[in-house]
Coordinates of C-alpha atoms and ligand atoms in Angstrom, one line a residue:
M1 CA -18.9 -130.5 -19.2
I2 CA -20.4 -127.1 -20.3
K3 CA -24.1 -126.6 -20.7
I4 CA -25.8 -123.5 -21.9
E5 CA -29.6 -123.5 -21.9
H6 CA -31.8 -120.8 -23.4
L7 CA -29.3 -118.1 -22.7
V8 CA -30.4 -114.5 -23.3
K9 CA -28.5 -111.2 -22.8
N10 CA -30.1 -107.9 -23.4
Y11 CA -28.2 -104.6 -23.3
G12 CA -31.2 -102.3 -22.7
S13 CA -33.6 -103.0 -25.5
F14 CA -30.9 -104.6 -27.7
C15 CA -30.7 -108.4 -27.6
A16 CA -27.1 -109.5 -28.0
V17 CA -27.6 -113.2 -27.2
D18 CA -31.0 -114.5 -28.2
D19 CA -31.9 -117.9 -26.7
I20 CA -28.7 -119.8 -27.3
S21 CA -28.5 -123.5 -26.2
F22 CA -25.5 -125.8 -26.7
S23 CA -23.3 -128.2 -24.7
V24 CA -19.7 -129.2 -24.9
E25 CA -18.6 -132.6 -23.9
S26 CA -15.6 -133.4 -21.7
G27 CA -12.4 -133.3 -23.8
E28 CA -14.1 -131.6 -26.8
I29 CA -12.6 -128.5 -28.5
V30 CA -15.5 -126.4 -29.8
G31 CA -15.1 -123.3 -32.0
L32 CA -17.5 -120.5 -31.5
L33 CA -17.6 -118.8 -34.9
G34 CA -19.4 -115.7 -36.0
P35 CA -18.9 -112.3 -37.6
N36 CA -18.0 -109.3 -35.4
G37 CA -20.9 -108.4 -33.2
A38 CA -22.5 -111.8 -33.4
G39 CA -22.5 -112.3 -29.6
K40 CA -19.5 -114.5 -29.1
S41 CA -17.7 -112.4 -26.4
T42 CA -21.0 -111.8 -24.6
T43 CA -21.6 -115.6 -24.5
M44 CA -18.1 -116.2 -23.2
N45 CA -18.2 -113.5 -20.7
I46 CA -21.4 -115.0 -19.3
L47 CA -19.8 -118.4 -19.2
T48 CA -16.8 -117.1 -17.3
G49 CA -18.9 -115.2 -14.9
Y50 CA -17.8 -111.7 -16.1
L51 CA -21.3 -110.8 -17.1
S52 CA -24.7 -111.9 -15.8
S53 CA -27.3 -113.2 -18.2
T54 CA -30.8 -111.7 -18.6
S55 CA -32.2 -115.2 -18.5
G56 CA -31.3 -118.8 -19.2
K57 CA -28.8 -121.1 -17.5
A58 CA -25.1 -121.8 -17.9
S59 CA -23.3 -124.5 -16.0
I60 CA -19.8 -126.0 -15.8
A61 CA -19.5 -129.7 -14.7
G62 CA -23.0 -129.3 -13.3
I63 CA -22.2 -126.2 -11.3
D64 CA -24.5 -123.3 -12.1
I65 CA -22.5 -120.2 -12.9
L66 CA -25.1 -117.8 -11.4
A67 CA -25.8 -119.9 -8.3
D68 CA -22.2 -120.7 -7.5
P69 CA -19.9 -118.3 -9.4
L70 CA -16.8 -119.0 -7.4
G71 CA -17.2 -122.8 -7.7
A72 CA -17.8 -122.6 -11.4
K73 CA -14.9 -120.1 -12.0
K74 CA -12.5 -122.5 -10.3
L75 CA -13.1 -124.9 -13.1
I76 CA -12.4 -122.4 -15.8
G77 CA -9.2 -120.8 -17.3
Y78 CA -10.0 -117.8 -19.4
L79 CA -7.9 -116.0 -22.0
P80 CA -9.8 -112.8 -23.0
E81 CA -9.1 -111.1 -26.3
Q82 CA -6.9 -108.6 -24.5
P83 CA -4.8 -110.8 -22.1
P84 CA -4.9 -109.2 -18.7
L85 CA -1.1 -108.8 -18.4
Y86 CA 0.7 -106.4 -16.1
L87 CA 3.4 -105.2 -18.4
D88 CA 5.8 -104.0 -15.7
M89 CA 6.0 -107.4 -14.0
T90 CA 8.3 -110.2 -15.0
V91 CA 6.7 -113.4 -16.2
K92 CA 7.7 -115.0 -12.9
E93 CA 6.1 -112.2 -10.9
Y94 CA 3.0 -112.3 -13.0
L95 CA 2.4 -116.0 -12.8
N96 CA 3.1 -116.0 -9.0
F97 CA 0.6 -113.2 -8.7
N98 CA -2.0 -115.2 -10.6
Y99 CA -1.2 -118.3 -8.5
E100 CA -2.1 -116.4 -5.4
L101 CA -5.1 -114.6 -6.9
K102 CA -6.6 -117.9 -7.8
G103 CA -5.9 -119.4 -4.3
C104 CA -4.1 -122.3 -6.0
T105 CA -3.2 -125.1 -3.7
L106 CA -0.9 -127.1 -6.0
D107 CA 2.8 -127.2 -5.3
R108 CA 3.8 -123.8 -6.4
E109 CA 7.3 -124.4 -7.9
Q110 CA 6.3 -127.6 -9.6
H111 CA 3.0 -126.3 -11.0
L112 CA 4.4 -123.1 -12.4
A113 CA 7.3 -125.0 -13.9
E114 CA 4.8 -127.5 -15.6
V115 CA 2.7 -124.6 -16.9
C116 CA 5.8 -122.9 -18.4
E117 CA 6.9 -126.1 -20.0
V118 CA 3.5 -126.6 -21.6
V119 CA 3.3 -123.1 -23.1
K120 CA 7.1 -123.0 -23.8
I121 CA 8.0 -119.8 -21.9
K122 CA 10.8 -121.1 -19.7
D123 CA 13.4 -119.0 -21.6
V124 CA 11.6 -115.7 -20.8
Y125 CA 10.6 -116.5 -17.2
N126 CA 12.7 -113.7 -15.7
R127 CA 12.0 -111.1 -18.4
V128 CA 9.7 -108.1 -18.1
I129 CA 6.4 -108.7 -20.0
R130 CA 6.6 -105.3 -21.7
N131 CA 9.7 -106.4 -23.6
L132 CA 8.2 -109.7 -24.9
S133 CA 6.9 -110.2 -28.5
K134 CA 3.1 -110.4 -29.0
G135 CA 3.5 -114.2 -29.5
Y136 CA 5.2 -114.6 -26.1
R137 CA 2.8 -112.3 -24.4
Q138 CA -0.1 -114.5 -25.7
R139 CA 1.7 -117.6 -24.3
V140 CA 2.0 -115.8 -20.9
G141 CA -1.7 -115.1 -21.1
I142 CA -2.4 -118.8 -21.8
A143 CA -0.1 -119.8 -18.9
Q144 CA -2.2 -117.5 -16.6
A145 CA -5.3 -119.4 -17.8
L146 CA -3.7 -122.8 -17.1
I147 CA -2.8 -122.0 -13.5
G148 CA -4.8 -124.1 -11.1
N149 CA -5.2 -126.8 -13.7
P150 CA -8.8 -125.9 -14.8
K151 CA -10.9 -128.5 -16.6
V152 CA -12.3 -126.0 -19.0
I153 CA -10.2 -123.4 -21.0
I154 CA -11.9 -120.6 -22.9
F155 CA -10.0 -118.6 -25.5
D156 CA -11.3 -115.4 -27.0
E157 CA -9.7 -114.7 -30.4
P158 CA -6.4 -116.1 -29.3
T159 CA -4.4 -115.5 -32.5
V160 CA -5.5 -111.9 -33.3
G161 CA -2.5 -109.8 -34.2
L162 CA 0.0 -112.6 -34.3
D163 CA 2.3 -113.4 -37.3
P164 CA 1.8 -116.6 -39.3
K165 CA 4.5 -118.5 -37.4
Q166 CA 3.1 -117.5 -34.0
I167 CA -0.4 -118.4 -35.2
I168 CA 0.6 -121.9 -36.1
E169 CA 2.4 -122.3 -32.7
I170 CA -0.6 -121.0 -30.7
R171 CA -3.0 -123.3 -32.7
N172 CA -0.8 -126.3 -32.0
L173 CA -0.6 -125.4 -28.4
I174 CA -4.4 -125.2 -28.2
R175 CA -4.8 -128.5 -30.0
N176 CA -2.4 -130.1 -27.5
L177 CA -4.3 -128.6 -24.6
G178 CA -7.5 -130.2 -26.0
R179 CA -6.0 -133.6 -25.1
D180 CA -6.8 -133.2 -21.4
H181 CA -9.0 -130.1 -21.3
T182 CA -12.4 -129.1 -22.6
V183 CA -11.8 -126.0 -24.8
I184 CA -14.0 -123.3 -26.2
L185 CA -12.4 -121.1 -28.8
S186 CA -14.0 -118.0 -30.1
T187 CA -12.8 -116.7 -33.5
H188 CA -13.9 -115.1 -36.7
I189 CA -11.2 -117.1 -38.6
L190 CA -12.6 -120.1 -40.3
Q191 CA -9.3 -121.9 -41.0
E192 CA -8.6 -121.6 -37.2
V193 CA -11.7 -123.6 -36.3
Q194 CA -11.1 -126.1 -39.0
A195 CA -7.4 -126.6 -37.9
V196 CA -8.1 -126.8 -34.2
C197 CA -11.7 -127.7 -33.3
D198 CA -13.7 -130.9 -33.2
R199 CA -17.0 -129.0 -33.6
I200 CA -18.1 -125.7 -34.9
V201 CA -20.9 -123.6 -33.6
I202 CA -21.7 -120.6 -35.8
I203 CA -23.5 -117.7 -34.2
N204 CA -25.0 -114.7 -36.0
K205 CA -27.0 -111.8 -34.5
G206 CA -27.1 -113.7 -31.2
K207 CA -28.5 -116.9 -32.6
I208 CA -27.0 -120.3 -33.4
V209 CA -27.2 -120.8 -37.1
A210 CA -25.1 -124.0 -37.4
D211 CA -23.7 -126.6 -35.0
E212 CA -21.7 -129.4 -36.7
K213 CA -18.8 -131.6 -36.3
T214 CA -15.8 -130.1 -38.2
E215 CA -15.4 -133.3 -40.2
N216 CA -19.0 -133.0 -41.5
I217 CA -18.4 -129.5 -42.6
S218 CA -15.0 -130.4 -44.2
R219 CA -16.7 -133.3 -46.0
A220 CA -19.4 -131.0 -47.2
V221 CA -16.7 -128.6 -48.4
E222 CA -14.8 -131.3 -50.2
N223 CA -18.0 -132.8 -51.7
N224 CA -17.3 -133.9 -55.3
R225 CA -19.9 -131.8 -57.0
R226 CA -18.1 -129.2 -59.1
F227 CA -15.6 -130.1 -61.7
N228 CA -13.7 -128.7 -64.6
V229 CA -13.8 -131.4 -67.3
K230 CA -11.7 -131.2 -70.5
I231 CA -13.5 -132.8 -73.4
C232 CA -12.4 -133.3 -77.0
G233 CA -15.4 -132.8 -79.3
P234 CA -17.7 -130.2 -80.9
Q235 CA -18.1 -127.5 -78.4
R236 CA -21.8 -126.7 -78.9
E237 CA -22.9 -130.4 -79.0
V238 CA -20.9 -131.3 -75.9
L239 CA -22.3 -128.3 -74.0
A240 CA -25.9 -129.2 -75.1
M241 CA -25.4 -132.8 -73.9
L242 CA -23.9 -131.7 -70.6
K243 CA -26.8 -129.2 -70.0
S244 CA -29.5 -131.8 -70.7
K245 CA -27.8 -134.7 -68.9
P246 CA -29.9 -135.9 -65.9
G247 CA -27.8 -135.4 -62.7
I248 CA -26.0 -132.3 -64.0
A249 CA -27.5 -129.1 -62.5
Y250 CA -25.3 -126.6 -64.3
A251 CA -22.8 -126.6 -67.2
E252 CA -20.8 -123.8 -68.9
V253 CA -17.9 -123.8 -71.2
L254 CA -14.7 -121.8 -70.3
A255 CA -12.9 -119.7 -72.8
E256 CA -9.7 -121.7 -72.9
R257 CA -9.1 -124.2 -75.8
D258 CA -6.5 -126.9 -76.1
G259 CA -6.5 -128.3 -79.7
D260 CA -10.0 -129.7 -80.2
A261 CA -10.6 -129.9 -76.4
Y262 CA -12.6 -127.4 -74.4
T263 CA -12.9 -127.1 -70.6
Y264 CA -16.4 -127.2 -69.2
T265 CA -17.4 -126.4 -65.6
I266 CA -20.1 -128.7 -64.4
E267 CA -22.0 -129.0 -61.2
S268 CA -23.9 -132.1 -60.3
E269 CA -27.3 -132.3 -58.5
Y270 CA -27.1 -132.3 -54.7
G271 CA -26.1 -135.8 -53.5
M272 CA -25.2 -137.2 -56.9
D273 CA -21.8 -138.4 -58.2
I274 CA -22.0 -138.2 -61.9
R275 CA -18.3 -138.8 -62.7
K276 CA -18.5 -142.5 -63.9
N277 CA -21.8 -142.0 -65.8
L278 CA -20.4 -139.0 -67.6
F279 CA -17.3 -140.9 -68.5
F280 CA -19.3 -143.7 -70.2
T281 CA -21.7 -141.2 -72.0
L282 CA -18.7 -139.3 -73.4
A283 CA -17.0 -142.6 -74.5
E284 CA -20.2 -143.7 -76.3
K285 CA -20.3 -140.4 -78.2
G286 CA -16.6 -140.7 -79.1
W287 CA -15.7 -137.5 -77.2
A288 CA -12.6 -138.2 -75.2
M289 CA -12.4 -136.9 -71.7
I290 CA -8.8 -135.8 -71.2
G291 CA -9.0 -134.1 -67.9
M292 CA -11.1 -133.8 -64.8
E293 CA -10.4 -131.5 -61.8
A294 CA -12.5 -131.3 -58.7
L295 CA -13.2 -127.7 -57.7
G296 CA -13.3 -127.1 -54.0
M297 CA -15.6 -124.8 -52.1
S298 CA -14.3 -122.4 -49.6
L299 CA -15.3 -122.4 -46.0
E300 CA -15.7 -118.7 -46.2
D301 CA -18.4 -119.2 -48.8
I302 CA -20.3 -121.7 -46.7
F303 CA -20.0 -119.5 -43.7
I304 CA -21.3 -116.4 -45.5
T305 CA -24.1 -118.5 -47.0
V306 CA -25.1 -119.9 -43.6
V307 CA -25.1 -116.4 -42.1
D308 CA -27.1 -115.1 -45.1
K309 CA -29.6 -117.9 -44.7
S310 CA -30.2 -117.0 -41.1
E311 CA -30.9 -113.4 -42.2
G312 CA -33.5 -114.5 -44.7
A313 CA -33.8 -114.9 -48.4
D314 CA -34.0 -111.1 -49.1
K315 CA -30.4 -110.4 -48.2
K316 CA -29.2 -113.5 -50.0
D317 CA -31.0 -112.4 -53.1
R318 CA -29.4 -109.0 -52.9
R319 CA -25.9 -110.6 -52.4
D320 CA -26.4 -113.1 -55.2
A321 CA -27.3 -110.2 -57.5
R322 CA -24.0 -108.7 -56.7
R323 CA -22.1 -111.8 -57.5
S324 CA -20.6 -112.4 -60.9
S325 CA -22.3 -115.1 -63.0
A326 CA -19.5 -117.6 -62.4
R327 CA -19.9 -117.0 -58.6
K328 CA -23.6 -117.4 -58.9
T329 CA -23.3 -121.0 -60.1
R330 CA -21.2 -121.6 -57.0
S331 CA -24.0 -120.3 -54.7
N332 CA -26.2 -123.3 -55.7
L333 CA -23.7 -125.6 -54.2
E334 CA -22.9 -123.5 -51.1
S335 CA -26.6 -122.9 -50.6
D336 CA -27.4 -126.6 -50.4
V337 CA -24.6 -127.3 -47.9
A338 CA -25.4 -124.2 -45.8
G339 CA -29.1 -125.1 -46.0
D340 CA -28.3 -128.5 -44.5
L341 CA -26.2 -127.0 -41.7
Y342 CA -28.8 -124.4 -40.9
R343 CA -31.7 -126.9 -40.9
N344 CA -29.7 -129.2 -38.6
A345 CA -29.2 -126.3 -36.2
E346 CA -32.9 -125.4 -36.4
A347 CA -33.9 -129.0 -35.7
R348 CA -31.6 -129.1 -32.6
R349 CA -33.0 -125.8 -31.4
R350 CA -36.6 -127.1 -31.7
A351 CA -35.6 -130.4 -30.0
A352 CA -34.1 -128.4 -27.1
E353 CA -37.2 -126.2 -26.9
Q354 CA -39.5 -129.3 -26.8
E355 CA -37.3 -130.9 -24.1
A356 CA -37.5 -127.7 -22.0
L357 CA -41.3 -127.6 -22.4
E358 CA -41.6 -131.2 -21.3
R359 CA -39.3 -130.6 -18.4
N360 CA -41.4 -127.6 -17.4
A361 CA -44.6 -129.6 -17.7
D362 CA -43.0 -132.3 -15.5
K363 CA -42.0 -129.7 -13.0
T364 CA -45.4 -128.2 -12.9
E365 CA -46.9 -131.6 -12.2
D366 CA -44.4 -132.2 -9.4
D367 CA -45.2 -128.8 -7.9
E368 CA -48.9 -129.6 -8.1
D369 CA -48.3 -132.9 -6.3
Ligands
ADP1 P1 -18.7 -110.6 -30.8 O1 -17.8 -111.0 -29.7 O2 -19.3 -111.7 -31.6 O3 -18.0 -109.6 -31.8 P2 -20.1 -109.2 -28.8 O4 -20.6 -110.2 -27.9 O5 -18.9 -108.4 -28.4 O6 -19.9 -109.8 -30.2 O7 -21.3 -108.1 -29.1 C1 -22.6 -108.5 -29.5 C2 -23.4 -107.3 -29.7 O8 -23.7 -106.7 -28.4 C3 -22.8 -106.2 -30.6 O9 -23.7 -105.6 -31.4 C4 -22.2 -105.2 -29.6 O10 -22.2 -103.9 -30.1 C5 -23.3 -105.3 -28.4 N1 -22.7 -105.0 -27.1 C6 -21.6 -105.7 -26.5 N2 -21.4 -105.2 -25.3 C7 -22.3 -104.2 -25.1 C8 -22.6 -103.3 -24.0 N3 -21.9 -103.3 -22.9 N4 -23.6 -102.4 -24.2 C9 -24.3 -102.4 -25.3 N5 -24.1 -103.2 -26.4 C10 -23.1 -104.1 -26.3

């Protein structure tokens, strides 16, 4: 439905979007994630025809945005970070104004009633926008994007400035819209993409550094690799065994003590599940395992590590040096997961480059014919 190929945007000598390629299938909800200044808004502004690109192509349902901007725009509903609201209008006046602006040909009364139903603003239809809460204003902004029934909806930071209840409502609304629309959502909030999106594209400094299905990232985050294990037995010997056991990459003992039991934090080698094996080894030694708790890994940590990886080892080393020793043990794990994500994104980028080269070679041959 949406295809972006080798998109580049320079502001003078500064490259804000640097050779980005990705596509979004019909009915998919894709989250565009990245730190401030990563190039998300620039990419979305190009997609929605607000900005022209320096080079590259962007198309919606096969319609090139540069070649046929009006045709492409008809397929898109856009909610910019600052919704373009006229505060002195009532909701009714504003939606009617947008209906006319878009040259909508659907039955006016019925269509506006349907849109208000979807975004739940019927009760404020006759109120002046200035007097509405931020949450309601955001809904009116979404209603504006839905007028004309566009196939694609693009949201730029849709929950910024909302309270927690409003955030949940808007996320649910976006999730529901995803049932019959293709959605791109730009955000810097990781939980938002995890809650709402089918796929996550991470951009940093104008480049894609990860592009994965949300479930893959969630699985990686929940990967059973770090545990706190409570073991009865002589602390030094237990720790020495854990440190030398094949499959365990890291082990340390925590300060707390419970009778003759100590708690140890262990991290297994990447791709290994050492739980059963550890259980039998401890049983053989006569050291009872009386507790095991899996330690999660935060999405924030993965995100930061992916972004760091894309900026090179130097910065990562500097960051690791700043981390406490406990946090440093974590970075092994995050680094592996982030490494996978980054390598996948790199492989896709190389495949896209190869495809473009082959296409150009075919085209040259055709031209020569
Ligand atoms: P994001 O939406 O991810 O926060 P943007 O796309 O807004 O990032 O910006 C990407 C980079 O381009 C930033 O470094 C920003 O300062 C720069 N930038 C954005 N718009 C302009 C502009 N009109 N002129 C010069 N630089 C710009």
